């Protein structure tokens, strides 16, 4: 059965896009057919995989102009639905439509039938775009950067998951919370991890993504971390994360 995974946190810069691309690439390397969807108007995912100006992007499909198109990008088995800066107008354009929460789910059906995983990268917000992602998802993965206000954002994401479960998608679950950009010189992560563990013991994943220069460099070359630096800490950690996610 296809599994649709959303990477989301309303906080900016915590590693959502890096995680979405790296998780998708790790899955593709283990022979899963993966479709990666860029739902962020910043289009960092699209650009980071070298898909500059795609003729068909997710926004045009949401407007009903064409069907969702996934372009081959990155390693074999991986296809990408390109984002668009125009997505920032989505809430304004579609906010009053009756089926506004279900637009992406309907579009994804033909693609998800042909793959093993759909991985969706969300913008740093909990608006209509992210709602569309949660409505199609089986699970939400929440990256946290170990820093002082990380947990404020976490509670808002968890509340959002509960609201979507109650109103639109009863089988949605939190697939896991994990720490990114870990710097062992900083003690903060341990305190944060203890707090998350005490509040949500069943949700915190064991894998920690270390700070890794290669993870920052790979997108500027249009590559995923496994193609760019397979021996790096980033590649090792994201492979471990995917192994853990698949075992849950
Ligand atoms: N483990 C890591 N080690 C080093 N740098 C990282 C790591 N993860 C992410 N980065 C860098 O941190 C920055 C933010 O990461 P990323 O774009 O993945 O976050 P995001 O949550 O998607 O941000 P936004 O909210 O703007 O969409 C990027 O420059 C990225 O290369
Ligand atoms: Mg991002």
GROMACS .gro file of C-alpha atoms in nm, residues 34-223:
model
  190
   34UNK     CA    1   0.889   0.771  -0.446
   35UNK     CA    2   0.707   1.089  -0.546
   36UNK     CA    3   0.829   1.402  -0.370
   37UNK     CA    4   0.594   1.703  -0.363
   38UNK     CA    5   0.712   2.061  -0.308
   39UNK     CA    6   0.428   2.248  -0.138
   40UNK     CA    7   0.634   2.545  -0.028
   41UNK     CA    8   0.614   2.871  -0.229
   42UNK     CA    9   0.985   2.916  -0.149
   43UNK     CA   10   1.046   2.616  -0.383
   44UNK     CA   11   1.369   2.523  -0.204
   45UNK     CA   12   1.308   2.155  -0.272
   46UNK     CA   13   1.244   2.208  -0.643
   47UNK     CA   14   1.553   2.425  -0.683
   48UNK     CA   15   1.764   2.199  -0.463
   49UNK     CA   16   1.704   1.906  -0.698
   50UNK     CA   17   1.792   2.111  -1.003
   51UNK     CA   18   1.436   2.151  -1.134
   52UNK     CA   19   1.435   2.520  -1.209
   53UNK     CA   20   1.140   2.622  -1.420
   54UNK     CA   21   0.916   2.319  -1.453
   55UNK     CA   22   0.641   2.368  -1.710
   56UNK     CA   23   0.385   2.194  -1.491
   57UNK     CA   24   0.391   2.270  -1.120
   58UNK     CA   25   0.172   2.190  -0.823
   59UNK     CA   26  -0.003   2.528  -0.826
   60UNK     CA   27  -0.123   2.500  -1.186
   61UNK     CA   28  -0.256   2.154  -1.102
   62UNK     CA   29  -0.435   2.287  -0.792
   63UNK     CA   30  -0.596   2.553  -1.010
   64UNK     CA   31  -0.721   2.277  -1.241
   65UNK     CA   32  -0.508   2.379  -1.537
   66UNK     CA   33  -0.349   2.035  -1.579
   67UNK     CA   34  -0.291   1.710  -1.395
   68UNK     CA   35  -0.015   1.672  -1.138
   69UNK     CA   36   0.312   1.598  -1.313
   70UNK     CA   37   0.611   1.437  -1.145
   71UNK     CA   38   0.950   1.494  -1.309
   72UNK     CA   39   1.239   1.251  -1.284
   73UNK     CA   40   1.499   1.412  -1.057
   74UNK     CA   41   1.771   1.288  -0.827
   75UNK     CA   42   1.830   0.913  -0.804
   76UNK     CA   43   1.635   0.651  -1.002
   77UNK     CA   44   1.289   0.580  -0.856
   78UNK     CA   45   1.245   0.940  -0.747
   79UNK     CA   46   1.008   1.183  -0.919
   80UNK     CA   47   0.933   1.537  -0.810
   81UNK     CA   48   0.619   1.748  -0.832
   82UNK     CA   49   0.761   2.098  -0.870
   83UNK     CA   50   0.657   2.386  -0.648
   84UNK     CA   51   0.575   2.739  -0.754
   85UNK     CA   52   0.617   3.082  -0.594
   86UNK     CA   53   0.256   3.145  -0.700
   87UNK     CA   54   0.144   2.893  -0.435
   88UNK     CA   55   0.152   3.181  -0.190
   89UNK     CA   56  -0.175   3.295  -0.352
   90UNK     CA   57  -0.344   2.956  -0.293
   91UNK     CA   58  -0.531   3.054   0.023
   92UNK     CA   59  -0.661   3.369  -0.143
   93UNK     CA   60  -0.757   3.196  -0.469
   94UNK     CA   61  -0.910   2.877  -0.333
   95UNK     CA   62  -1.000   2.975   0.025
   96UNK     CA   63  -1.373   2.997  -0.049
   97UNK     CA   64  -1.409   2.679  -0.250
   98UNK     CA   65  -1.622   2.406  -0.105
   99UNK     CA   66  -1.367   2.125  -0.148
  100UNK     CA   67  -1.063   2.341  -0.071
  101UNK     CA   68  -0.912   2.097   0.181
  102UNK     CA   69  -0.928   1.803  -0.061
  103UNK     CA   70  -0.779   1.952  -0.377
  104UNK     CA   71  -0.435   1.794  -0.339
  105UNK     CA   72  -0.573   1.457  -0.228
  106UNK     CA   73  -0.784   1.429  -0.543
  107UNK     CA   74  -0.490   1.527  -0.765
  108UNK     CA   75  -0.251   1.283  -0.599
  109UNK     CA   76  -0.462   0.969  -0.652
  110UNK     CA   77  -0.327   0.872  -0.998
  111UNK     CA   78   0.033   0.937  -0.888
  112UNK     CA   79   0.012   0.764  -0.554
  113UNK     CA   80  -0.138   0.454  -0.714
  114UNK     CA   81   0.186   0.416  -0.908
  115UNK     CA   82   0.436   0.461  -0.624
  116UNK     CA   83   0.526   0.321  -0.284
  117UNK     CA   84   0.577   0.651  -0.102
  118UNK     CA   85   0.464   1.009  -0.143
  119UNK     CA   86   0.675   1.254   0.058
  120UNK     CA   87   0.540   1.609   0.093
  121UNK     CA   88   0.746   1.912   0.198
  122UNK     CA   89   0.537   2.182   0.367
  123UNK     CA   90   0.590   2.556   0.410
  124UNK     CA   91   0.665   2.690   0.759
  125UNK     CA   92   0.298   2.760   0.829
  126UNK     CA   93  -0.023   2.582   0.930
  127UNK     CA   94  -0.256   2.729   0.667
  128UNK     CA   95  -0.459   2.588   0.379
  129UNK     CA   96  -0.154   2.453   0.192
  130UNK     CA   97  -0.039   2.248   0.490
  131UNK     CA   98  -0.399   2.144   0.558
  132UNK     CA   99  -0.417   2.000   0.205
  133UNK     CA  100  -0.103   1.799   0.279
  134UNK     CA  101  -0.235   1.664   0.611
  135UNK     CA  102  -0.562   1.563   0.447
  136UNK     CA  103  -0.378   1.328   0.206
  137UNK     CA  104  -0.129   1.193   0.457
  138UNK     CA  105  -0.096   0.877   0.657
  139UNK     CA  106   0.160   1.035   0.885
  140UNK     CA  107   0.329   1.360   0.977
  141UNK     CA  108   0.700   1.372   1.055
  142UNK     CA  109   0.806   1.670   1.264
  143UNK     CA  110   1.168   1.788   1.255
  144UNK     CA  111   1.277   1.998   1.552
  145UNK     CA  112   1.587   2.207   1.574
  146UNK     CA  113   1.723   2.191   1.926
  147UNK     CA  114   1.683   2.548   2.038
  148UNK     CA  115   1.498   2.738   2.299
  149UNK     CA  116   1.152   2.788   2.148
  150UNK     CA  117   1.136   2.463   1.953
  151UNK     CA  118   0.859   2.321   2.169
  152UNK     CA  119   0.611   2.609   2.125
  153UNK     CA  120   0.589   2.525   1.759
  154UNK     CA  121   0.562   2.154   1.833
  155UNK     CA  122   0.245   2.188   2.039
  156UNK     CA  123   0.081   2.390   1.761
  157UNK     CA  124   0.165   2.123   1.504
  158UNK     CA  125   0.027   1.849   1.731
  159UNK     CA  126  -0.294   2.047   1.785
  160UNK     CA  127  -0.326   2.089   1.409
  161UNK     CA  128  -0.287   1.713   1.359
  162UNK     CA  129  -0.566   1.652   1.613
  163UNK     CA  130  -0.798   1.900   1.440
  164UNK     CA  131  -0.736   1.742   1.100
  165UNK     CA  132  -0.796   1.394   1.250
  166UNK     CA  133  -1.129   1.509   1.393
  167UNK     CA  134  -1.258   1.687   1.084
  168UNK     CA  135  -1.096   1.552   0.769
  169UNK     CA  136  -0.861   1.256   0.804
  170UNK     CA  137  -0.930   1.024   1.099
  171UNK     CA  138  -0.642   0.788   1.018
  172UNK     CA  139  -0.376   1.061   1.022
  173UNK     CA  140  -0.104   1.000   1.281
  174UNK     CA  141   0.220   1.153   1.396
  175UNK     CA  142   0.490   0.934   1.244
  176UNK     CA  143   0.754   1.078   1.473
  177UNK     CA  144   0.938   1.380   1.605
  178UNK     CA  145   1.312   1.400   1.547
  179UNK     CA  146   1.595   1.642   1.612
  180UNK     CA  147   1.793   1.797   1.329
  181UNK     CA  148   2.108   2.010   1.304
  182UNK     CA  149   2.242   1.858   1.622
  183UNK     CA  150   2.564   2.009   1.746
  184UNK     CA  151   2.711   1.799   2.026
  185UNK     CA  152   2.883   2.102   2.173
  186UNK     CA  153   2.544   2.242   2.267
  187UNK     CA  154   2.377   2.094   2.573
  188UNK     CA  155   2.038   2.230   2.476
  189UNK     CA  156   1.932   1.929   2.270
  190UNK     CA  157   1.950   1.695   2.568
  191UNK     CA  158   1.722   1.920   2.771
  192UNK     CA  159   1.484   1.952   2.477
  193UNK     CA  160   1.490   1.577   2.415
  194UNK     CA  161   1.407   1.510   2.780
  195UNK     CA  162   1.117   1.754   2.763
  196UNK     CA  163   0.975   1.605   2.442
  197UNK     CA  164   1.028   1.257   2.580
  198UNK     CA  165   0.846   1.338   2.903
  199UNK     CA  166   0.551   1.492   2.717
  200UNK     CA  167   0.530   1.259   2.416
  201UNK     CA  168   0.733   0.946   2.492
  202UNK     CA  169   0.583   0.742   2.210
  203UNK     CA  170   0.651   1.007   1.944
  204UNK     CA  171   1.020   1.090   1.982
  205UNK     CA  172   1.240   0.900   1.738
  206UNK     CA  173   1.582   0.776   1.848
  207UNK     CA  174   1.766   0.897   1.539
  208UNK     CA  175   1.923   1.240   1.563
  209UNK     CA  176   2.035   1.426   1.251
  210UNK     CA  177   2.372   1.582   1.318
  211UNK     CA  178   2.483   1.916   1.181
  212UNK     CA  179   2.655   1.830   0.854
  213UNK     CA  180   2.810   2.076   0.613
  214UNK     CA  181   2.742   1.842   0.321
  215UNK     CA  182   2.366   1.867   0.383
  216UNK     CA  183   2.390   2.241   0.327
  217UNK     CA  184   2.607   2.203   0.018
  218UNK     CA  185   2.421   1.929  -0.172
  219UNK     CA  186   2.121   2.143  -0.288
  220UNK     CA  187   2.345   2.405  -0.446
  221UNK     CA  188   2.466   2.129  -0.681
  222UNK     CA  189   2.113   2.000  -0.740
  223UNK     CA  190   2.191   1.675  -0.557
   0.00000   0.00000   0.00000
